Amino acid sequence: MVPRRGRGWLWAGRVTFGVILAGLVAYLVAVGVDKADKLASAISVVVALVALVAPYLLPAAGSGGASMVEPDRVEDTGAARATGGGQANTGADVVGPDRPAQVARSGEATADGPGSVANTGVQRRPRP
């Protein structure tokens, strides 16, 4: 499970980075310029390789990968009928494009008359 990247995780990462950076600078000053140069070159290669590989190992923000939000689920619904411009919905009616939704074994929805709408799957509406 990937930890949520909230405010606390960001600060923990910043503090960890600061401690590592301060320790590296202290070590490089202590060992001298020549050895520090060689070590810095080696560290640069490792960091460059990690930067090249990271996009393939970490999920992209907002990707279709594992979602941290539980989907809205609709299962085993009954029948619905719309007449006279009404709406019949045996599926999921979701506000916004970013919330996941699942529909399984939805009932039969029928619409009769002008302006009537029937939905048995996922219906997405814009946010107000």
mmCIF file of C-alpha atoms in Angstrom:
data_model
loop_
_atom_site.group_PDB
_atom_site.id
_atom_site.type_symbol
_atom_site.label_atom_id
_atom_site.label_comp_id
_atom_site.label_asym_id
_atom_site.label_seq_id
_atom_site.Cartn_x
_atom_site.Cartn_y
_atom_site.Cartn_z
ATOM 1 C CA MET A 1 0.000 0.000 0.000
ATOM 2 C CA VAL A 2 1.354 3.404 -0.989
ATOM 3 C CA PRO A 3 1.231 6.015 1.798
ATOM 4 C CA ARG A 4 -0.910 9.071 1.200
ATOM 5 C CA ARG A 5 1.206 12.018 0.185
ATOM 6 C CA GLY A 6 -0.275 14.472 2.620
ATOM 7 C CA ARG A 7 1.270 17.440 4.352
ATOM 8 C CA GLY A 8 2.926 15.293 7.046
ATOM 9 C CA TRP A 9 4.624 13.033 4.490
ATOM 10 C CA LEU A 10 5.917 16.055 2.585
ATOM 11 C CA TRP A 11 7.491 17.542 5.698
ATOM 12 C CA ALA A 12 8.968 14.182 6.704
ATOM 13 C CA GLY A 13 10.563 13.924 3.262
ATOM 14 C CA ARG A 14 11.917 17.465 3.453
ATOM 15 C CA VAL A 15 13.449 16.908 6.894
ATOM 16 C CA THR A 16 14.981 13.592 5.800
ATOM 17 C CA PHE A 17 16.443 15.237 2.711
ATOM 18 C CA GLY A 18 17.902 18.063 4.829
ATOM 19 C CA VAL A 19 19.544 15.618 7.254
ATOM 20 C CA ILE A 20 21.030 13.573 4.393
ATOM 21 C CA LEU A 21 22.306 16.705 2.647
ATOM 22 C CA ALA A 22 23.894 18.097 5.830
ATOM 23 C CA GLY A 23 25.573 14.754 6.538
ATOM 24 C CA LEU A 24 26.896 14.527 2.990
ATOM 25 C CA VAL A 25 28.359 18.049 3.104
ATOM 26 C CA ALA A 26 30.029 17.349 6.471
ATOM 27 C CA TYR A 27 31.516 14.104 5.134
ATOM 28 C CA LEU A 28 32.793 15.718 1.928
ATOM 29 C CA VAL A 29 34.456 18.546 3.873
ATOM 30 C CA ALA A 30 36.091 16.039 6.235
ATOM 31 C CA VAL A 31 37.606 13.756 3.529
ATOM 32 C CA GLY A 32 39.143 16.437 1.337
ATOM 33 C CA VAL A 33 38.622 17.853 -2.143
ATOM 34 C CA ASP A 34 40.042 15.018 -4.280
ATOM 35 C CA LYS A 35 38.176 12.184 -2.587
ATOM 36 C CA ALA A 36 35.045 14.370 -2.349
ATOM 37 C CA ASP A 37 35.176 14.988 -6.115
ATOM 38 C CA LYS A 38 35.370 11.257 -6.870
ATOM 39 C CA LEU A 39 32.579 10.444 -4.429
ATOM 40 C CA ALA A 40 30.384 13.251 -5.786
ATOM 41 C CA SER A 41 30.827 11.861 -9.310
ATOM 42 C CA ALA A 42 29.754 8.400 -8.162
ATOM 43 C CA ILE A 43 26.744 9.800 -6.284
ATOM 44 C CA SER A 44 25.751 11.813 -9.377
ATOM 45 C CA VAL A 45 25.684 8.651 -11.488
ATOM 46 C CA VAL A 46 23.487 6.855 -8.948
ATOM 47 C CA VAL A 47 21.098 9.810 -8.642
ATOM 48 C CA ALA A 48 20.859 10.129 -12.434
ATOM 49 C CA LEU A 49 20.026 6.433 -12.805
ATOM 50 C CA VAL A 50 17.394 6.611 -10.058
ATOM 51 C CA ALA A 51 15.855 9.668 -11.743
ATOM 52 C CA LEU A 52 15.674 7.794 -15.039
ATOM 53 C CA VAL A 53 14.069 4.701 -13.494
ATOM 54 C CA ALA A 54 11.696 6.424 -11.008
ATOM 55 C CA PRO A 55 8.865 7.135 -13.495
ATOM 56 C CA TYR A 56 8.654 3.426 -14.280
ATOM 57 C CA LEU A 57 8.624 2.344 -10.630
ATOM 58 C CA LEU A 58 6.302 4.950 -9.104
ATOM 59 C CA PRO A 59 2.645 5.424 -10.060
ATOM 60 C CA ALA A 60 1.881 8.694 -11.808
ATOM 61 C CA ALA A 61 -0.289 11.187 -9.961
ATOM 62 C CA GLY A 62 -3.876 10.828 -11.052
ATOM 63 C CA SER A 63 -3.124 7.702 -13.066
ATOM 64 C CA GLY A 64 -5.588 4.921 -13.648
ATOM 65 C CA GLY A 65 -3.634 2.732 -11.239
ATOM 66 C CA ALA A 66 -4.750 1.704 -7.790
ATOM 67 C CA SER A 67 -7.111 4.285 -6.432
ATOM 68 C CA MET A 68 -6.976 5.479 -2.840
ATOM 69 C CA VAL A 69 -10.723 6.200 -2.912
ATOM 70 C CA GLU A 70 -13.269 3.428 -2.569
ATOM 71 C CA PRO A 71 -15.570 3.394 -5.589
ATOM 72 C CA ASP A 72 -19.288 4.048 -5.329
ATOM 73 C CA ARG A 73 -20.878 0.604 -5.814
ATOM 74 C CA VAL A 74 -24.346 -0.282 -7.011
ATOM 75 C CA GLU A 75 -25.410 -3.957 -7.036
ATOM 76 C CA ASP A 76 -28.607 -5.950 -7.459
ATOM 77 C CA THR A 77 -30.978 -3.044 -8.082
ATOM 78 C CA GLY A 78 -34.644 -3.387 -8.992
ATOM 79 C CA ALA A 79 -36.538 -2.069 -11.992
ATOM 80 C CA ALA A 80 -37.244 1.622 -12.607
ATOM 81 C CA ARG A 81 -39.538 3.381 -15.095
ATOM 82 C CA ALA A 82 -39.588 7.035 -16.173
ATOM 83 C CA THR A 83 -42.513 8.770 -17.871
ATOM 84 C CA GLY A 84 -43.385 12.338 -18.780
ATOM 85 C CA GLY A 85 -39.811 13.677 -18.814
ATOM 86 C CA GLY A 86 -38.672 11.861 -15.673
ATOM 87 C CA GLN A 87 -35.511 9.897 -14.976
ATOM 88 C CA ALA A 88 -35.189 6.185 -14.205
ATOM 89 C CA ASN A 89 -31.864 5.130 -12.742
ATOM 90 C CA THR A 90 -30.931 1.620 -11.608
ATOM 91 C CA GLY A 91 -27.204 2.343 -11.879
ATOM 92 C CA ALA A 92 -24.905 4.893 -10.277
ATOM 93 C CA ASP A 93 -25.411 8.643 -10.502
ATOM 94 C CA VAL A 94 -22.005 10.211 -9.786
ATOM 95 C CA VAL A 95 -21.092 13.900 -9.544
ATOM 96 C CA GLY A 96 -17.740 14.781 -11.125
ATOM 97 C CA PRO A 97 -15.366 12.860 -13.381
ATOM 98 C CA ASP A 98 -12.797 11.847 -10.757
ATOM 99 C CA ARG A 99 -14.749 9.540 -8.442
ATOM 100 C CA PRO A 100 -14.654 5.824 -9.359
ATOM 101 C CA ALA A 101 -17.948 3.968 -9.722
ATOM 102 C CA GLN A 102 -18.959 0.332 -10.278
ATOM 103 C CA VAL A 103 -22.305 -1.144 -11.298
ATOM 104 C CA ALA A 104 -23.070 -4.885 -11.120
ATOM 105 C CA ARG A 105 -26.309 -6.692 -11.881
ATOM 106 C CA SER A 106 -28.360 -3.528 -12.277
ATOM 107 C CA GLY A 107 -32.104 -3.760 -12.796
ATOM 108 C CA GLU A 108 -34.035 -2.792 -15.893
ATOM 109 C CA ALA A 109 -34.639 0.911 -16.463
ATOM 110 C CA THR A 110 -37.154 2.084 -19.056
ATOM 111 C CA ALA A 111 -38.126 5.542 -20.264
ATOM 112 C CA ASP A 112 -41.428 6.388 -21.954
ATOM 113 C CA GLY A 113 -42.340 9.739 -23.424
ATOM 114 C CA PRO A 114 -40.474 12.819 -24.584
ATOM 115 C CA GLY A 115 -37.624 13.966 -22.329
ATOM 116 C CA SER A 116 -37.583 10.764 -20.283
ATOM 117 C CA VAL A 117 -34.176 9.249 -19.473
ATOM 118 C CA ALA A 118 -33.246 5.718 -18.356
ATOM 119 C CA ASN A 119 -29.842 4.641 -16.993
ATOM 120 C CA THR A 120 -28.604 1.196 -15.951
ATOM 121 C CA GLY A 121 -24.858 1.985 -15.853
ATOM 122 C CA VAL A 122 -22.795 4.920 -14.568
ATOM 123 C CA GLN A 123 -24.180 8.381 -15.185
ATOM 124 C CA ARG A 124 -21.727 11.219 -14.529
ATOM 125 C CA ARG A 125 -22.934 14.747 -13.915
ATOM 126 C CA PRO A 126 -20.819 17.905 -13.727
ATOM 127 C CA ARG A 127 -20.194 19.437 -10.335
ATOM 128 C CA PRO A 128 -22.601 22.241 -9.460
#
